[in-house]
C-alpha positions as a Markdown table, in Angstrom:
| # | Residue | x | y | z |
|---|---|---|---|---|
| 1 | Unk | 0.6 | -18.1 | -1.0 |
| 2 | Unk | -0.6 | -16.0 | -4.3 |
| 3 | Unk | 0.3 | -13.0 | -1.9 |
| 4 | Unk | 3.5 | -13.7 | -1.3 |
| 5 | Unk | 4.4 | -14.3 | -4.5 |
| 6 | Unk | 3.2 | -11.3 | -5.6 |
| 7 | Unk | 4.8 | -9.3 | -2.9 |
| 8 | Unk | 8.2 | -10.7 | -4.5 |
| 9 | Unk | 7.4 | -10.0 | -7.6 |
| 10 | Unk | 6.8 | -6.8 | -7.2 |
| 11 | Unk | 9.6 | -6.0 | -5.2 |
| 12 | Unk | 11.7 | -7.6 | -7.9 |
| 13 | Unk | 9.7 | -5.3 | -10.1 |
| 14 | Unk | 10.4 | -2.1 | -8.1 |
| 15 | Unk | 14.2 | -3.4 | -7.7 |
| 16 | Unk | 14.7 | -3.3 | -11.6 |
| 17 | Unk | 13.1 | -0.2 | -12.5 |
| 18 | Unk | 15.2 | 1.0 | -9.6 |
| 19 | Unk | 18.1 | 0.0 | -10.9 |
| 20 | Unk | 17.3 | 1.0 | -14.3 |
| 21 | Unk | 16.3 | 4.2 | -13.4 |
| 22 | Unk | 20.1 | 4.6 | -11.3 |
| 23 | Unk | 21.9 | 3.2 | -14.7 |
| 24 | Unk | 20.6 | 6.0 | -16.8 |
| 25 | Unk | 21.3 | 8.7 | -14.4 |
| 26 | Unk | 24.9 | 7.5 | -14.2 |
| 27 | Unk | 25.2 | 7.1 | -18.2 |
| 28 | Unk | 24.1 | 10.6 | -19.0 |
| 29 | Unk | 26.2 | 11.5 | -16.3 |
| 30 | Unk | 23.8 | 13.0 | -14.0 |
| 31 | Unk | 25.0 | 11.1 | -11.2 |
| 32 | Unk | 28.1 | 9.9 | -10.2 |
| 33 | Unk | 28.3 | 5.8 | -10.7 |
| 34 | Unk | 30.0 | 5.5 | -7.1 |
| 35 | Unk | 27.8 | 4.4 | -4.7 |
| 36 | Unk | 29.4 | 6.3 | -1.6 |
| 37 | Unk | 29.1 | 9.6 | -3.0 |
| 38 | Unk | 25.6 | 8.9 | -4.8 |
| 39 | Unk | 23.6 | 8.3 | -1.9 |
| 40 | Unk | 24.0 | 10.3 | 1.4 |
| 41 | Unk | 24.7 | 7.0 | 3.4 |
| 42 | Unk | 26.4 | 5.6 | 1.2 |
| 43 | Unk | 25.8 | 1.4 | 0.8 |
| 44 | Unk | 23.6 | 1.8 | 4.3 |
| 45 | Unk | 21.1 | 3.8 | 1.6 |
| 46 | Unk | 20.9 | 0.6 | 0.0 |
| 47 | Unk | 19.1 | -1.3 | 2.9 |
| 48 | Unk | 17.0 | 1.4 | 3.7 |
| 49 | Unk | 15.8 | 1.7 | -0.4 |
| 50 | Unk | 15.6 | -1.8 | 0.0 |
| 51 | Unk | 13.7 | -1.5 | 2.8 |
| 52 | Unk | 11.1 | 0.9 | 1.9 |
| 53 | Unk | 10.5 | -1.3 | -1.4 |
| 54 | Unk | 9.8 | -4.4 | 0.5 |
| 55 | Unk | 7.0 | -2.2 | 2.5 |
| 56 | Unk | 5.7 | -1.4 | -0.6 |
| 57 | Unk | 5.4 | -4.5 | -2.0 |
| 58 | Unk | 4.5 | -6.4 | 1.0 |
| 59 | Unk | 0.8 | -3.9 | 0.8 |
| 60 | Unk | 0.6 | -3.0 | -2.9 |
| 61 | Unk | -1.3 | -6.5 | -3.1 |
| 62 | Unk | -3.3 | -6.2 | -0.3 |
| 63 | Unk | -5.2 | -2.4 | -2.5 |
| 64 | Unk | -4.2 | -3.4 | -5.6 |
| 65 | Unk | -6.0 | -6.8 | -6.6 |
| 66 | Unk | -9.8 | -7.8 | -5.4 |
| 67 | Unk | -12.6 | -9.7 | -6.1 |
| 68 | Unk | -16.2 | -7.3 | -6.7 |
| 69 | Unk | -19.5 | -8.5 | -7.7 |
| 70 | Unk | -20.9 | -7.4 | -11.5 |
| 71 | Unk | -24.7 | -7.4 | -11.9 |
| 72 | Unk | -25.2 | -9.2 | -15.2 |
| 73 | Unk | -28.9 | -10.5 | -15.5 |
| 74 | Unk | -29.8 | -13.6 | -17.6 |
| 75 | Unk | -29.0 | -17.0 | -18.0 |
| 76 | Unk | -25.0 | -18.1 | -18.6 |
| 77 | Unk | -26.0 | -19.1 | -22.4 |
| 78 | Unk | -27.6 | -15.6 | -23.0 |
| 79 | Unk | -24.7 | -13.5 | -21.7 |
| 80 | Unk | -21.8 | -15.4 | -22.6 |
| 81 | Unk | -21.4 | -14.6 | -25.8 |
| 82 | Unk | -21.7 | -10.4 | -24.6 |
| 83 | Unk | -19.4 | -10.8 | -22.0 |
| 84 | Unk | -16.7 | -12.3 | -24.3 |
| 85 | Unk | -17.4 | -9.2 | -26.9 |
| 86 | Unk | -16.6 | -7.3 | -23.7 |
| 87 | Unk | -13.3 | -8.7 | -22.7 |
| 88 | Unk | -12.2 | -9.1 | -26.3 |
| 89 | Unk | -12.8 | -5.6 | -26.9 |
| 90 | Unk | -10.6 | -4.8 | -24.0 |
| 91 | Unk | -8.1 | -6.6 | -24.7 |
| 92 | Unk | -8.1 | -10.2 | -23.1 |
| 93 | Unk | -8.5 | -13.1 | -24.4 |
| 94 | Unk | -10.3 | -16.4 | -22.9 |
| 95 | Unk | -7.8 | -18.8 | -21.3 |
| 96 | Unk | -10.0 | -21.2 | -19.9 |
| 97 | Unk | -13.8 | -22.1 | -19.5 |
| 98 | Unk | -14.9 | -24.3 | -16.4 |
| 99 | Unk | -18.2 | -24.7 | -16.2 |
| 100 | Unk | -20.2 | -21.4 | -16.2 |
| 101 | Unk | -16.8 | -19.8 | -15.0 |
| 102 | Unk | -14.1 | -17.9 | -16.9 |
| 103 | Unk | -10.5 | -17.4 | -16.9 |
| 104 | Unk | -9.3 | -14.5 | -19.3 |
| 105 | Unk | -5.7 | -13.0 | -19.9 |
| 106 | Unk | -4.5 | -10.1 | -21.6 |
| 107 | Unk | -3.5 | -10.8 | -25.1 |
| 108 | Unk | -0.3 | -8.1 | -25.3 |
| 109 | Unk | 2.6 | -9.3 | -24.4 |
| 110 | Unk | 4.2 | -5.9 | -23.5 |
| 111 | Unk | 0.9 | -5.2 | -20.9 |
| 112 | Unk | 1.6 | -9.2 | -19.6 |
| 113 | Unk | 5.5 | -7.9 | -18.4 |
| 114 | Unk | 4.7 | -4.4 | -17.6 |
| 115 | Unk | 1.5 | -6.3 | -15.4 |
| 116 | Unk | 4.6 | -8.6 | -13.7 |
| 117 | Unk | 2.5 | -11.2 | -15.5 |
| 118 | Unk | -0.6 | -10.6 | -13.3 |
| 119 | Unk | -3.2 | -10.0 | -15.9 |
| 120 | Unk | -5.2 | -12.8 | -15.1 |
| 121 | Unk | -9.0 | -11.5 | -14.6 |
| 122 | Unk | -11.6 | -14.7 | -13.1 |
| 123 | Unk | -15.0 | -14.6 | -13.7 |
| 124 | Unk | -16.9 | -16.5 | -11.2 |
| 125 | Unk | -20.6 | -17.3 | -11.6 |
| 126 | Unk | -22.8 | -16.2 | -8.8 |
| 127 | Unk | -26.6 | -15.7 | -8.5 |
| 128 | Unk | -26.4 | -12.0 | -9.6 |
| 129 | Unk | -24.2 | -12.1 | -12.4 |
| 130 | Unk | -20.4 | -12.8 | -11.7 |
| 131 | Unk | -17.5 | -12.3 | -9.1 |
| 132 | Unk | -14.7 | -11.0 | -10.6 |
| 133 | Unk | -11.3 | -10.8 | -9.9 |
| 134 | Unk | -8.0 | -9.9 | -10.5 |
| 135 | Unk | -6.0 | -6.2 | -10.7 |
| 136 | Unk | -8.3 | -3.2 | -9.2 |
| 137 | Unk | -8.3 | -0.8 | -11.8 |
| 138 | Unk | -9.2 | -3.6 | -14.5 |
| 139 | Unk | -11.7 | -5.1 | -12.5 |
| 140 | Unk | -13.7 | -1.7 | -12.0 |
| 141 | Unk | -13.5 | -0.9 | -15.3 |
| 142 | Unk | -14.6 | -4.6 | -16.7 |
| 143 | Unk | -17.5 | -4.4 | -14.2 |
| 144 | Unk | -18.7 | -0.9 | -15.4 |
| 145 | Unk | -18.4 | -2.6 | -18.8 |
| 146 | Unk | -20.0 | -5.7 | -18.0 |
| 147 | Unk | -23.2 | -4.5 | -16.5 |
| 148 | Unk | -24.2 | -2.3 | -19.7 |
| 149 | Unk | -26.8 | -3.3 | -21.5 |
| 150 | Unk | -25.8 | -6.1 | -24.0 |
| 151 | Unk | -27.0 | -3.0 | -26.9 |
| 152 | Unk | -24.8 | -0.5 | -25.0 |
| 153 | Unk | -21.7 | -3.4 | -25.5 |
């Protein structure tokens, strides 16, 4: 179910920057407002745009979220103060604490909307170190960050 509901969101998200993106080009007059003579199909263009954009967010979440393992040595009291230095310093803050299990969220509000509010990074405890999971690019970079030394931190 969480990937369906962020395929929609994200096709919401693509609609409005879509639209956006249309609404300037028409108010600096680089386009004509008129749909028929904007597009070369005239309203059919806006099924097949619409169509394209619901490919697109029917995969995006498929690449763009994922759950990786981060090597973090040590017991949960030795680290857990180091791995919240880590995800403070990036940015998130700790939403909730289950356990030896972590729930963090990004503190901005303006990387929250631009996110389609799916900033949520889980840490999960495993024998290693952690499973983490949440937006690709955030969770490679919190894993390279996470399995520095606590001195590197």
């Amino acid at each position: 179910m969480k990937y369906f509901i962020r395929s929609i969101k994200y096709f919401l998200y693509l609609t409005v920057i879509l639209v956006v993106v249309l609404y300037a080009l028409v108010a600096l007059k680089l386009a004509n407002g008129d749909i028929q003579s904007m597009f070369r199909n005239g309203y059919d263009s806006l099924w097949q745009i619409a169509g394209i954009l619901a490919i697109f967010a029917a995969v995006y979440p498929k690449f763009g979220y994922s759950t990786r393992k981060a090597i973090v040595p040590g017991a949960y009291s030795e680290i857990r103060d180091s791995v919240l230095s880590v995800m403070e310093s990036r940015g998130y803050r700790l939403e909730k604490e289950e356990g030896e299990n972590m729930t963090f969220r990004l503190r901005s509000p303006l990387y929250r909307i631009t996110r389609v509010g799916e900033d949520r990074i889980t840490l999960t405890r495993d024998v290693s170190g952690f499973e983490v999971e949440g937006l690709t690019k955030d969770v490679v970079r919190l894993i390279q960050a996470l399995e520095r030394t606590p001195d590197q931190i």
